[in-house]
Structures are given as C-alpha cells and as structure tokens.
Coordinates of C-alpha atoms in Angstrom, one line a residue:
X89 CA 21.1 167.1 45.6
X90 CA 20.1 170.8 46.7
X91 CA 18.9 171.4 49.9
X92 CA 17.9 174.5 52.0
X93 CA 21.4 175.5 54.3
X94 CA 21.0 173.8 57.2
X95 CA 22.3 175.7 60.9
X96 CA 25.2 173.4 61.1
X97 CA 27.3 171.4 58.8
X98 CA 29.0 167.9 59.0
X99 CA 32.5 168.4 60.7
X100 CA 35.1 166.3 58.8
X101 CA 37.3 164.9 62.0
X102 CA 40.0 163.7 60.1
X103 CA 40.9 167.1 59.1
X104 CA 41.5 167.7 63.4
X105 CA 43.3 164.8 63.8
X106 CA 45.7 165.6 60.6
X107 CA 46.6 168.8 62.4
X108 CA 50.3 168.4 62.3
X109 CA 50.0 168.1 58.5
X110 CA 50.7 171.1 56.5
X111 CA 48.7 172.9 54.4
X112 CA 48.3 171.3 50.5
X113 CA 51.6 169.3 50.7
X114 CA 52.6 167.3 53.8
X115 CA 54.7 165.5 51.6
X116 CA 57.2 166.0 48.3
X117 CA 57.1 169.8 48.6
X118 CA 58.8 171.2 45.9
X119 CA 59.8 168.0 44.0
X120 CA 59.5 168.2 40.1
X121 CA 56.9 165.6 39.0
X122 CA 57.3 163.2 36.3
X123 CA 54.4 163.1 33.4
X124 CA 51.8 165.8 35.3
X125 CA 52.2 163.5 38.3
X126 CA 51.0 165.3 41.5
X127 CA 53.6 167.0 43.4
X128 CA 51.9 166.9 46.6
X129 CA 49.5 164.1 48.2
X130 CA 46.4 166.3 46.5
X131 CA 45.6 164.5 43.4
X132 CA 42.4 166.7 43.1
X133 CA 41.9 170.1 43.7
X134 CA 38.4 172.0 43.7
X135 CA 38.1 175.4 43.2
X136 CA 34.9 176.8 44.6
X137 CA 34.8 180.1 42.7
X138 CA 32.5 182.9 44.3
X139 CA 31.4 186.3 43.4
X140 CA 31.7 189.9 45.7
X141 CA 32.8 189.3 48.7
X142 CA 35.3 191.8 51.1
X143 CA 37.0 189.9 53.6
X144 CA 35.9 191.9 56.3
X145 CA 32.6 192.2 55.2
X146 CA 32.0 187.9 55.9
X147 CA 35.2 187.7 58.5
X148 CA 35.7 191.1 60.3
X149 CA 35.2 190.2 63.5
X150 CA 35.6 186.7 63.4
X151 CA 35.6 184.4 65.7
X152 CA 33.2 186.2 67.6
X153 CA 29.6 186.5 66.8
X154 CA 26.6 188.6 68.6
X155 CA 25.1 185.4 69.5
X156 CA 21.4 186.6 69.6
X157 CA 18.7 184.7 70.7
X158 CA 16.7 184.2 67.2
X159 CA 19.8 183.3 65.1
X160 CA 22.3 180.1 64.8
X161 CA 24.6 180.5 67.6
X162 CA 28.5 180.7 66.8
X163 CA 30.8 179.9 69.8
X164 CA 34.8 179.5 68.9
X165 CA 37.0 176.6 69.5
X166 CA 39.2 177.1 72.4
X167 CA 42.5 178.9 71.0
X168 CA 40.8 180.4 67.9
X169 CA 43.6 182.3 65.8
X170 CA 42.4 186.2 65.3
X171 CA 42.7 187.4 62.0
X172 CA 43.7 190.8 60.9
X173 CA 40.0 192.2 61.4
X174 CA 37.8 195.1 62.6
X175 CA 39.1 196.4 65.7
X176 CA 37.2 198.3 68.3
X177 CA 38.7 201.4 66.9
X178 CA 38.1 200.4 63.5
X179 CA 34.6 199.7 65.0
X180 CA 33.8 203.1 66.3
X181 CA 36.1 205.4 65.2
X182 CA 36.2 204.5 61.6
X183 CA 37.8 206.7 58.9
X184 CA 35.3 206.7 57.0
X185 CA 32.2 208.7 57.3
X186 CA 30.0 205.8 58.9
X187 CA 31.2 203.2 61.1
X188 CA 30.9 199.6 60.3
X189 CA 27.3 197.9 61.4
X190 CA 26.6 194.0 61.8
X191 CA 24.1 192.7 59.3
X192 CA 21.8 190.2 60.9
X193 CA 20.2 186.9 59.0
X194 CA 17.0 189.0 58.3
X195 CA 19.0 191.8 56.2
X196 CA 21.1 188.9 54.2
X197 CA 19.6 190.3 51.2
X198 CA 21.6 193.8 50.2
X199 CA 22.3 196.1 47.9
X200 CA 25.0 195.6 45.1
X201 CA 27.6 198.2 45.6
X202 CA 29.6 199.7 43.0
X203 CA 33.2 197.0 42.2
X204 CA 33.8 198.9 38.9
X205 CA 37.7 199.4 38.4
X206 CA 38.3 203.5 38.9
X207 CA 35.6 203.7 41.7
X208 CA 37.5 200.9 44.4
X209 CA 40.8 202.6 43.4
X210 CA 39.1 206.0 44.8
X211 CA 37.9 204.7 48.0
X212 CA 41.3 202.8 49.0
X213 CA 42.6 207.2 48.8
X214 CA 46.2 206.2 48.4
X215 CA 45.5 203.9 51.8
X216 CA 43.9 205.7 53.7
X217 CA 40.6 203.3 53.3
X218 CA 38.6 206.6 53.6
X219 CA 35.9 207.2 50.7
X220 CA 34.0 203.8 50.9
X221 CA 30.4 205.7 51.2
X222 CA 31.5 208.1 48.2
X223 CA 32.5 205.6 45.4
X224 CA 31.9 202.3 46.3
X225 CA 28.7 202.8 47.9
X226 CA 27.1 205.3 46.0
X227 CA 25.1 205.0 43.5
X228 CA 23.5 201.2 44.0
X229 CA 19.8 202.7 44.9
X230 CA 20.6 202.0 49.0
X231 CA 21.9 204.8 51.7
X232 CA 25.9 204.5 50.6
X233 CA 26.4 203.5 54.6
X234 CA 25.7 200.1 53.4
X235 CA 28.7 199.6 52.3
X236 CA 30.1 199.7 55.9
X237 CA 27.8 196.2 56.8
X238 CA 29.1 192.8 57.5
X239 CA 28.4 189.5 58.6
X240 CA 29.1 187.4 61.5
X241 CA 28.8 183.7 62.6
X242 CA 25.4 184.0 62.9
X243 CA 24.9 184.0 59.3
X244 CA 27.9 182.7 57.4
X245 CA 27.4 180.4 60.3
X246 CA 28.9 177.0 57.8
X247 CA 32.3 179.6 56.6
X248 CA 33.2 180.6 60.1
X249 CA 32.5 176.9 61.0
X250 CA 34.6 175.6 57.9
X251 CA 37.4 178.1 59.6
X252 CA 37.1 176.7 62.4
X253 CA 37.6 173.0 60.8
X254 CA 40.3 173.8 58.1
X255 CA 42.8 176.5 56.9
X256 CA 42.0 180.5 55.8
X257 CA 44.1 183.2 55.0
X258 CA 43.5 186.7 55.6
X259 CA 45.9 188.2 53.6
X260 CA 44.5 187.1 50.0
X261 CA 44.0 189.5 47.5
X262 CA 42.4 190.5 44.4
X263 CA 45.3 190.3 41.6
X264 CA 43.9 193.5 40.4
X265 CA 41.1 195.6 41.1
X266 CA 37.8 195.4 39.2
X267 CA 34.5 193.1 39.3
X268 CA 34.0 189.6 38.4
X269 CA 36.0 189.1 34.7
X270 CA 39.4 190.7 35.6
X271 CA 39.0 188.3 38.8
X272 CA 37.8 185.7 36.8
X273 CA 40.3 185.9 33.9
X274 CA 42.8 186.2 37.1
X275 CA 42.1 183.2 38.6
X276 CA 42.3 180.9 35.0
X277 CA 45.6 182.7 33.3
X278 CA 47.0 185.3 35.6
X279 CA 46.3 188.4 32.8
X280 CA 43.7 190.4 32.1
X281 CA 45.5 192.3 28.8
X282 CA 45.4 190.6 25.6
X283 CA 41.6 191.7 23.8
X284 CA 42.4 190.7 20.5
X285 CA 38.4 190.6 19.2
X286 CA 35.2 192.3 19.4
X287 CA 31.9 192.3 18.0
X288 CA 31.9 195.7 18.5
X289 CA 33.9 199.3 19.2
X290 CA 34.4 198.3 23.2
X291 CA 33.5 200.6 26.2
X292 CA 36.4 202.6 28.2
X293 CA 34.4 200.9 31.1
X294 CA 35.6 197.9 30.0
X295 CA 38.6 197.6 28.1
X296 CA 41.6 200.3 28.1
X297 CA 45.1 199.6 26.9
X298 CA 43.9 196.4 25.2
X299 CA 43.2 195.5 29.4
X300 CA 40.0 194.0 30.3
X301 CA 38.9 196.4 33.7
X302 CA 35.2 195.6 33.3
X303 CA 32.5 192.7 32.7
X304 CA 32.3 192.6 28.5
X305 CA 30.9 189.1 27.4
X306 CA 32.9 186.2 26.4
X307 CA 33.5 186.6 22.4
X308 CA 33.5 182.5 22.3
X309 CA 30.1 182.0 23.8
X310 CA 26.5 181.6 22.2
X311 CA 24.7 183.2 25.2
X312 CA 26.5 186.3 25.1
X313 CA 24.1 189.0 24.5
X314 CA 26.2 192.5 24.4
X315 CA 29.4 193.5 24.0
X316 CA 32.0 191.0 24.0
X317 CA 35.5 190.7 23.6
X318 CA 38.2 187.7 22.9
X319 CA 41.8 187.3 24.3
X320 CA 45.0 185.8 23.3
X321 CA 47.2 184.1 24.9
X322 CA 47.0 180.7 27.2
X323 CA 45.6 179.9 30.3
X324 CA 45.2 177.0 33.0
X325 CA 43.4 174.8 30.7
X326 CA 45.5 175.0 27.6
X327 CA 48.4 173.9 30.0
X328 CA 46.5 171.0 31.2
X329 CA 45.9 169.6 27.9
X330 CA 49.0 170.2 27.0
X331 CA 50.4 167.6 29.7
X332 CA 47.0 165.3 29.7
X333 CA 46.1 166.2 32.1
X334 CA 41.8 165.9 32.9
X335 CA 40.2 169.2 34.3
X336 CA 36.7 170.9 33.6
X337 CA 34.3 174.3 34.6
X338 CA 31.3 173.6 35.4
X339 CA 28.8 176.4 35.6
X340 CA 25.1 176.6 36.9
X341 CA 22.7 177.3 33.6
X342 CA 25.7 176.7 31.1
X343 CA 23.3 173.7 29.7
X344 CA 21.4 175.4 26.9
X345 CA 17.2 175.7 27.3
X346 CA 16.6 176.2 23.4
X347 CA 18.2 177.4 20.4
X348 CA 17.4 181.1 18.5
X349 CA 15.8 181.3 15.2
X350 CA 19.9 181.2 14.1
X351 CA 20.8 177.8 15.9
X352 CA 22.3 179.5 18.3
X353 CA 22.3 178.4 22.2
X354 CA 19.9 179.5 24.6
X355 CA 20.9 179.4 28.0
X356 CA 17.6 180.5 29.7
X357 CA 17.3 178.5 33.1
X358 CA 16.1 181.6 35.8
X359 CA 15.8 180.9 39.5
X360 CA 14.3 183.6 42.2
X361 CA 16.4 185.6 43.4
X362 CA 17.5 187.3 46.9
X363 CA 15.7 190.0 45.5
X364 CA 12.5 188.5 44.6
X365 CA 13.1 188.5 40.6
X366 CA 14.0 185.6 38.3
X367 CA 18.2 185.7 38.1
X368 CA 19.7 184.0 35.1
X369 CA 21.2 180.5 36.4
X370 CA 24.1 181.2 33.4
X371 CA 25.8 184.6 33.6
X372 CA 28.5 184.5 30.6
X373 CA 31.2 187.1 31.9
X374 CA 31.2 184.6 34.8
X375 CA 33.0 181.9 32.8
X376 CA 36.9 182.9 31.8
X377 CA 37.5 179.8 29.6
X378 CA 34.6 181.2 26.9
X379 CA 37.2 184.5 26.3
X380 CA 39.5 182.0 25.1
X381 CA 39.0 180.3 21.6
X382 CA 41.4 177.2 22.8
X383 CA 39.1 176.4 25.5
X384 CA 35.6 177.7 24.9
X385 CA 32.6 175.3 24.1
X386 CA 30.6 178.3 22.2
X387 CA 27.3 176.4 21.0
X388 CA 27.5 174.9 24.9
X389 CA 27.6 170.8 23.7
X390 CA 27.3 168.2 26.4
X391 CA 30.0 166.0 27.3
X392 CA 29.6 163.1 25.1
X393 CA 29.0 160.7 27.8
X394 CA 29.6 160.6 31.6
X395 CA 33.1 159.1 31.3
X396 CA 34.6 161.9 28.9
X397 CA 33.6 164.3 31.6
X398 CA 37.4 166.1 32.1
X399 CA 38.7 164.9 29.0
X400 CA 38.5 166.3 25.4
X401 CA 35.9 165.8 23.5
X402 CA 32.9 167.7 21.9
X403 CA 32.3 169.8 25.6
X404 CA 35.7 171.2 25.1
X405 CA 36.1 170.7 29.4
X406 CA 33.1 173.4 29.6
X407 CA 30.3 172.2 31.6
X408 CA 26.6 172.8 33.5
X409 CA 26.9 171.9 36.8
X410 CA 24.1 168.9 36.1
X411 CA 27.2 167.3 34.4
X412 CA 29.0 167.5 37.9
X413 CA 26.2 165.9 39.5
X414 CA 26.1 163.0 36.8
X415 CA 29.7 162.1 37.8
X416 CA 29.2 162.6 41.6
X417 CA 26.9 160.0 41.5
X418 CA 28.8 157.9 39.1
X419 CA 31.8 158.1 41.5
X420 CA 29.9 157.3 44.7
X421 CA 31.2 154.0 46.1
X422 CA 33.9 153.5 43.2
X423 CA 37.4 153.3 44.0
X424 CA 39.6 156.0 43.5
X425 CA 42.5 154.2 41.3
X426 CA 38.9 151.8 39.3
X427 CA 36.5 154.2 39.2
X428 CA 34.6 151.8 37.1
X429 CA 33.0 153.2 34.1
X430 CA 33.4 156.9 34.8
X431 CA 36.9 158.5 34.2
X432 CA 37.2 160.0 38.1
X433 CA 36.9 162.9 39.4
X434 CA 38.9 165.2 37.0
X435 CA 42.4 166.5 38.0
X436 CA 41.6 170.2 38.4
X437 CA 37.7 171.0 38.9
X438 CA 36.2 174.7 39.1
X439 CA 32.9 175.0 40.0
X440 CA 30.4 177.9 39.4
X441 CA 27.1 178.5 41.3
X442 CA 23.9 179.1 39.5
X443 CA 23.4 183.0 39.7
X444 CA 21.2 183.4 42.4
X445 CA 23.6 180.6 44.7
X446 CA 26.7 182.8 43.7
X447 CA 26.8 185.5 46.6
X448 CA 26.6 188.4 44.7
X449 CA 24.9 191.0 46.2
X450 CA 21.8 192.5 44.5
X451 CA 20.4 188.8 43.2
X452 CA 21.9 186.6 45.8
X453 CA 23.0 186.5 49.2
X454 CA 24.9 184.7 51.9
X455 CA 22.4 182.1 52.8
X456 CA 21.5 180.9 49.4
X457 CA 25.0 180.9 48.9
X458 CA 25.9 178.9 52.1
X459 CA 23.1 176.3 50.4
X460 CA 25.2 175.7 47.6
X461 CA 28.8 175.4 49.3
X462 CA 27.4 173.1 51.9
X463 CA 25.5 170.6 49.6
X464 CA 28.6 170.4 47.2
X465 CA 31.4 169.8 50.4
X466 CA 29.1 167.7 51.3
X467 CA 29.0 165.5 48.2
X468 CA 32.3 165.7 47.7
X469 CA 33.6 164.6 50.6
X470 CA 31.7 161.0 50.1
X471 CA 33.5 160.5 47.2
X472 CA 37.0 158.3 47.4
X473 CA 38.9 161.2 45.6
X474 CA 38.4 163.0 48.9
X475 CA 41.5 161.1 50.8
X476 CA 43.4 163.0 47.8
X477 CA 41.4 166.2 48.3
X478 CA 41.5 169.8 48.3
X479 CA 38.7 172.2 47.9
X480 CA 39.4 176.1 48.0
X481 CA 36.6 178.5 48.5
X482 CA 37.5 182.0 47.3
X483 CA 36.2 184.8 45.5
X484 CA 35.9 186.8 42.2
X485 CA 36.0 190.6 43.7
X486 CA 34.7 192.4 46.5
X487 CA 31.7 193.9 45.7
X488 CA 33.4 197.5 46.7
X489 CA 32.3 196.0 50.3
X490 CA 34.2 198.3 52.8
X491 CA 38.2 196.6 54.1
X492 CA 40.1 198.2 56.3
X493 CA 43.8 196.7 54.4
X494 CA 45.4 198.2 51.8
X495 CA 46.9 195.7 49.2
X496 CA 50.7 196.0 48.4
X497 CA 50.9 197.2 45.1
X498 CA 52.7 195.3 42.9
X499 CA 51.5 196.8 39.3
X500 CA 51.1 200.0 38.5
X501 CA 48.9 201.5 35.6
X502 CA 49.0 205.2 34.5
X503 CA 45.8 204.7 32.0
X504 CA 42.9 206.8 32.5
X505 CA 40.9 204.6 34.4
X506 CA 44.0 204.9 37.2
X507 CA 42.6 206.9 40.8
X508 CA 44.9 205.4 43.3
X509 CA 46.8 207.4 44.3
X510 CA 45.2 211.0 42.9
X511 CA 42.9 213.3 44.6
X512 CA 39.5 211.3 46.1
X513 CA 37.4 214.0 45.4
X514 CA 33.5 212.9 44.1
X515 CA 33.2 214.3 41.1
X516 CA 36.7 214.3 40.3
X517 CA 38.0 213.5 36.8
X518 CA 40.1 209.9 37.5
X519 CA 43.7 211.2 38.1
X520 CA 45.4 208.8 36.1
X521 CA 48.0 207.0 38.9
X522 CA 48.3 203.9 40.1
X523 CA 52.0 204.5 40.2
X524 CA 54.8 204.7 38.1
X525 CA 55.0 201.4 35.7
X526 CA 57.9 200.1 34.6
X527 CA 58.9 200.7 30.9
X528 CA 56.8 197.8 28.3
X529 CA 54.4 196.6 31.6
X530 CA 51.0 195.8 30.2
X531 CA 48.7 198.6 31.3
X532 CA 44.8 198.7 33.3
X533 CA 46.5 195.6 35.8
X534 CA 46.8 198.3 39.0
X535 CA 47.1 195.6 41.7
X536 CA 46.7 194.2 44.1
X537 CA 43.3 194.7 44.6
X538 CA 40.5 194.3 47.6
X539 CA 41.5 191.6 49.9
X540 CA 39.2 188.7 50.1
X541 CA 37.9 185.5 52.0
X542 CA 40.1 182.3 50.9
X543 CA 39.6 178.8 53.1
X544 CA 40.7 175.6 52.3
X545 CA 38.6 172.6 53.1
X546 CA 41.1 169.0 52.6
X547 CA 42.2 165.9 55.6
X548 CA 46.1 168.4 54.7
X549 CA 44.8 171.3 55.8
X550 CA 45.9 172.3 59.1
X551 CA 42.6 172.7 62.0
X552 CA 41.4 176.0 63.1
X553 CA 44.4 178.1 61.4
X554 CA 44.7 181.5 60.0
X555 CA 47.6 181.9 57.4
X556 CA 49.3 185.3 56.8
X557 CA 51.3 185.1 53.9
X558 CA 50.7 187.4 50.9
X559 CA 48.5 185.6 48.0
X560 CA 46.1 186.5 45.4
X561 CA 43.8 184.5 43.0
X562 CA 46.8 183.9 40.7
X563 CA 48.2 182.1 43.6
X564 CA 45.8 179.1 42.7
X565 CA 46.7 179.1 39.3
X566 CA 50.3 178.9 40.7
X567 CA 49.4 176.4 42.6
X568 CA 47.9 174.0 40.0
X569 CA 51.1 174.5 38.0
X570 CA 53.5 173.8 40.9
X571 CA 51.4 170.2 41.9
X572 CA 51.2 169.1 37.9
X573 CA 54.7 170.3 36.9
X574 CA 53.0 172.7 34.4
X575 CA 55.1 175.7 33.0
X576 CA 54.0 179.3 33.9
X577 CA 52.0 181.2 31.4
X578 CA 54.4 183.6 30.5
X579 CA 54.0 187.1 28.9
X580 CA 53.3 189.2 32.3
X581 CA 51.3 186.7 34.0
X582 CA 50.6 186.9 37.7
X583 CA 51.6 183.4 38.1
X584 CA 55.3 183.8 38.2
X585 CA 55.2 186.4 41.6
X586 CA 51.9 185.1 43.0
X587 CA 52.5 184.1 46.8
X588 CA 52.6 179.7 47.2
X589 CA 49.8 178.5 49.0
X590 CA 52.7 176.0 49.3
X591 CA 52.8 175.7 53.5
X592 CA 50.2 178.7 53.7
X593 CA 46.8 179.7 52.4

C-alpha cells in the first residue's frame, strides 16, 4: 500500500461539483440524534493526526508558489481564496530578527526547533510575534534563522492541491501551547490537567499544577521507556463506548516486535529517517488513549479478528496501522450498509503515521509525510464509506515554527512555566503570566496556542475555500460529540467553548 509521493494526486470531482454543500453537514444541522445516530450526512469521520507543523510555515504564502524549473509546479485555480498569510511586509520587514526564507524540496529535511511550553509563550512577546530566533529556534544544533523557513506548493505540492480541492481554515489553533501530548491529549478529551499516576517524581518540564505541559510517557503502555504519567478523567473514546458507538487509533509501530525478559511488549519496528538514522515507527507520548486506563491496550493485543476492528474486545480500540490496512482491504468492493464479514469502517477513526511519515521535523519531513497522507486518501476514498466521508488533516503543535498570529487567549495560567505576557528577555527567569485566571481554573492550560494547518478532505466540503472562524483541536472532539449526540466531557474541558466546524473549518 505505501508508495513513494507522487507530483500530483488524484482530484476527487465530486467534491467540485458538491460546491454548494456546506462544510460537514449539508443536512440536519443541529438536530439531536436518536441512539448515536449521525447528526449530519458524515457517518465516518477520519482524523489524520500530524506532528509540528506552523501554519505559515506549510501555507504562508499560499496559493502562490516560486514555480522553479526543477520542482513540481503549483499554479492556483482561478479565484483562489487568500488566507491570512505572509505579507510582503511580513516578508521583508519582519519583526523578528530574520526575515522569513522559502525552503525548497532539496532542504525538506530540517532542524527540530524548540515547541516546549515556556519557550513558544516567549517568542509570541505578549503578541508582538518578535523572539522566534531566541526561544524557539535556539538551541536545536541549526543557525536559530531556521525557524523563519517555510514551504510552498512546490513541495507540500498534494496539501496546497487538497486546498485547492476541499475546505481549510486558517484560523485553527493549538488548544494550548506545548509539543505533541498537550496537543494530543487536546485533541482526544479537551484537558491536559488531571496526572493522577507516575512511575516516578515527574519533571517541571512536564507536569506543573497536576498539568501535563510536556511529552512524559503514557503510564498505560508497555513501550514506555521513561517517565510516565496517568490521567483521570474521560475522553472521546469512553464516550463512544458509552453510546456503542465503533471507533479505533491506529498507530504506525504500535504492533509489538518481541517481548522483554518480563513479558512485556516490544515495540521495536525502526524505519530511516529524514535524517539518515533509524526512527522508531511507535513513539508512545504520540498516543493519548494509552494515558487513560479506560482506553489503553498496555501489553498492545491485536484485535481478535478483522471484524472486531472498532469494537471492544481484547485491542481495547488501540491499533498498528497494519490493522487499518487489514480492514481497508476487507472493505474494498463491500457495501457500505453489508459490509460482509468485516464490521465497516469504524464510526470515528484516528490515524497515526509511523515516526518517520509523521512530519516532525528532526526525523521526518514534508515529503515522507506527503507519502503517507496521499496513499491513505487514496485508499480511503475507494472504499463505499467514502459517500458518508470526512477526513480532517490537522496537527499536534507547531514545532515553535515562526507565525505571524497571535491566538486569542482564552486560558490563563499564572504557574511557573507561564512567559506570555512577561519580559522576553533570553536568559530570563519565566515571568509567571499568562494572564489573570479566574478563581478554581485548572492551571499550565495558557491557550490558545500556535495556529496550525487544518483541511478537510469529504464530497461536503465546499471546493477551493478558506474558512475563518476561530477553532482549535478541541473543535474536533466537539465535533464528534455534536454528529453522535455524545455529552461533553465536562470538568474544564475545551469541548464546551471550542469553535463548531459546524458550517466552517
């Protein structure tokens, strides 16, 4: 099933010609489901779920691209949208100390930059978007100016073509700052507080206030090799069981490769990475459901057969991404209310790259990552689910990548780890701020965070359309509980004031 990215992708037409459809729910908007019926024609939503990515660092200056002769050409449709992007003062008169640079196909391969929690909160300088090169790009081994770089349409060629096709926002956010497990955890149960075990006294890095800021391990998970950490509470998937509803992860490397001289898992599948070393195909603190004990799979058990794949059974909804494939090609040429033996395409599907087709910067980049989203829409869009489809790409954090917006912030955090809206001095002691909470908020949440890519990829998506509403990733988790008439999470969650991708993006 995995091939090398092709230049061009196949252009779903009935997407164009279901223009006057509105985005995720032509139909029934609103409307109170019976029994985890779908609210909305989308009986099955994808969530494509990527790591490190700035908006402006794959979509700055779209629609246009340089266009040179030795790369993939990108030319817009006629009456292209323009985003909220680099401008030609943003260009060359940056606020920063370097001015953002284009990144050609030959320099896909970068430098990770520094996503930690205090250090993105310093660069955004109250706003002022002015101390990129001092916190979020120093210290990764490259000149800090890398942090300035992006990408056009000559090498996220199949996302700027997917724009084109289908829906995007450009006013999505991070629900709070921080790298891939506060996004994660974000995008699964709309809270990040909660750490209610450890193996192990936990680092300020990662945990303050009983808040997860940082990347500790999943408690719940075999693999896990340092610190870890459990939380309480529910999230997506408990609420989907709840209702009976089917739903599954599935993760790249998640299927184990042995067992230690204790019985426990191995997860030891490596690729190459953009870097030229082998890259884990399993990273743990990539998986939210493992922080849960409802919803973990700890000793990683296969499904019991094909057909249980998305219900409950010894996998616990926790899945490798061969297990996707399986039911792919189970699905092929079934019928969408018989699927025959197999049990369908589940209700509510995340997937996970393998680490090195994951986009993070440092072990991955955007072409291996344009391999995987290709070859998976692809497949997916064979299947007879796809007529009651929607796919949404988005992403986990930005990588500290420079942006030029500054999120509205609607949490404030006085912990520690807080740099908002203090001095942005380097070297500075954290000031503490990220505003004023209000009295018995949960703490280490200062959000919104980064702003970051989000397209959506289904025949009720509108064509070639930019949506501008305010969202962030617990606006998917919102989402899910709108269409299956699931209750909110409750205790703080983000769900209950994330923006509706409802009519937007």
């Amino acid at each position: 099933m995995q091939t090398r990215f092709p230049v061009t992708f196949r252009r779903l037409r009935r997407a164009v010609e279901l223009a006057a459809a509105i985005f995720l729910g032509a139909s029934g908007l609103g409307l109170a489901a019976p029994n985890g019926a779908p609210a909305t024609p989308i009986r099955h939503l994808v969530v494509i779920f990527q790591e490190n990515v700035s908006f402006d660092h794959y979509f700055g200056t779209y629609p246009n691209a340089s266009n040179p002769a030795a790369e993939p050409a990108f030319l817009p449709a006629p009456g292209t949208p323009l985003p909220n992007g680099l401008t030609p003062a943003l260009l060359n008169a940056n606020p920063n100390s370097a001015n953002p640079f284009r990144l050609d196909r030959s320099q896909a391969a970068t430098c990770d930059q520094d996503h930690d929690y205090t250090p993105e909160q310093q660069a955004f300088h109250a706003g002022l978007m002015d101390r990129f090169l001092e916190f979020t790009g120093a210290g990764t081994g490259c000149d800090p100016s890398q942090v300035m770089g992006f990408f056009d349409g000559n090498t996220v060629t199949a996302l700027w073509n997917y724009a084109q096709a289908f829906s995007m926002s450009d006013d999505s956010f991070g629900t709070t700052f921080g790298p891939s497990t506060p996004g994660a955890l974000n995008l699964v149960s709309g809270q990040t507080h909660g750490v209610n075990v450890f193996n192990q006294p936990v680092s300020s890095a990662d945990v303050v206030a009983g808040t997860v800021i940082g990347d500790p391990q999943p408690f719940y998970d075999d693999c896990s090799t340092r610190e870890t950490v459990g939380l309480s509470g529910k999230n997506v998937g408990d609420l989907l069981n709840a209702q009976g509803l089917s739903w599954g992860w599935f993760q790249g490397g998640f299927r184990p490769t042995g067992a230690s001289a204790n019985g426990q898992a191995v997860c030891g599948a490596k690729h190459t990475g953009s870097d030229g070393q082998p890259k884990g195909d399993y990273i743990p603190h990539h998986e939210p459901f493992q922080y849960y004990a409802s919803t973990s799979n700890i000793h990683h058990l296969s499904p019991t057969s094909v057909s249980m794949i998305g219900q409950t059974d010894q996998a616990n909804h926790q899945y490798d991404l061969a297990d996707f494939w399986s039911l792919v090609l189970a699905l092929q040429g079934s019928d969408e209310d018989d699927p025959g033996a197999g049990a369908g395409l589940p209700a509510v599907t995340f997937l996970k790259a393998p680490g090195y087709q994951d986009g993070h910067a440092g072990y991955s980049d955007p072409l291996d990552e344009q391999t995987f989203l290709v070859n998976t829409i692809n497949a997916l869009e064979t299947l007879p689910e796809w007529k009651h489809m929607a796919i949404l790409i988005a992403w986990d954090d930005s990588d500290g990548w420079y942006d030029h917006v500054m999120p509205p912030i609607v949490s404030r955090s006085n912990t520690a780890a807080d740099a908002l809206t203090g001095p942005s001095i380097p070297g500075a002691a954290p000031s503490g701020d990220c505003g004023t909470p209000a009295a018995g908020s949960y703490l280490g949440r200062c959000g919104y965070g980064p702003r970051l890519p989000l397209l959506v990829i289904s025949p009720y998506a509108k064509a070639n359309f930019i949506d501008h509403g305010v969202t962030d990733q617990s606006s998917i988790l919102r989402f899910i509980e709108d269409n299956w008439n699931l209750p909110r999470i409750g205790d703080q969650s983000f769900d209950a004031s994330a923006g509706s991708l409802l009519g937007s993006v």
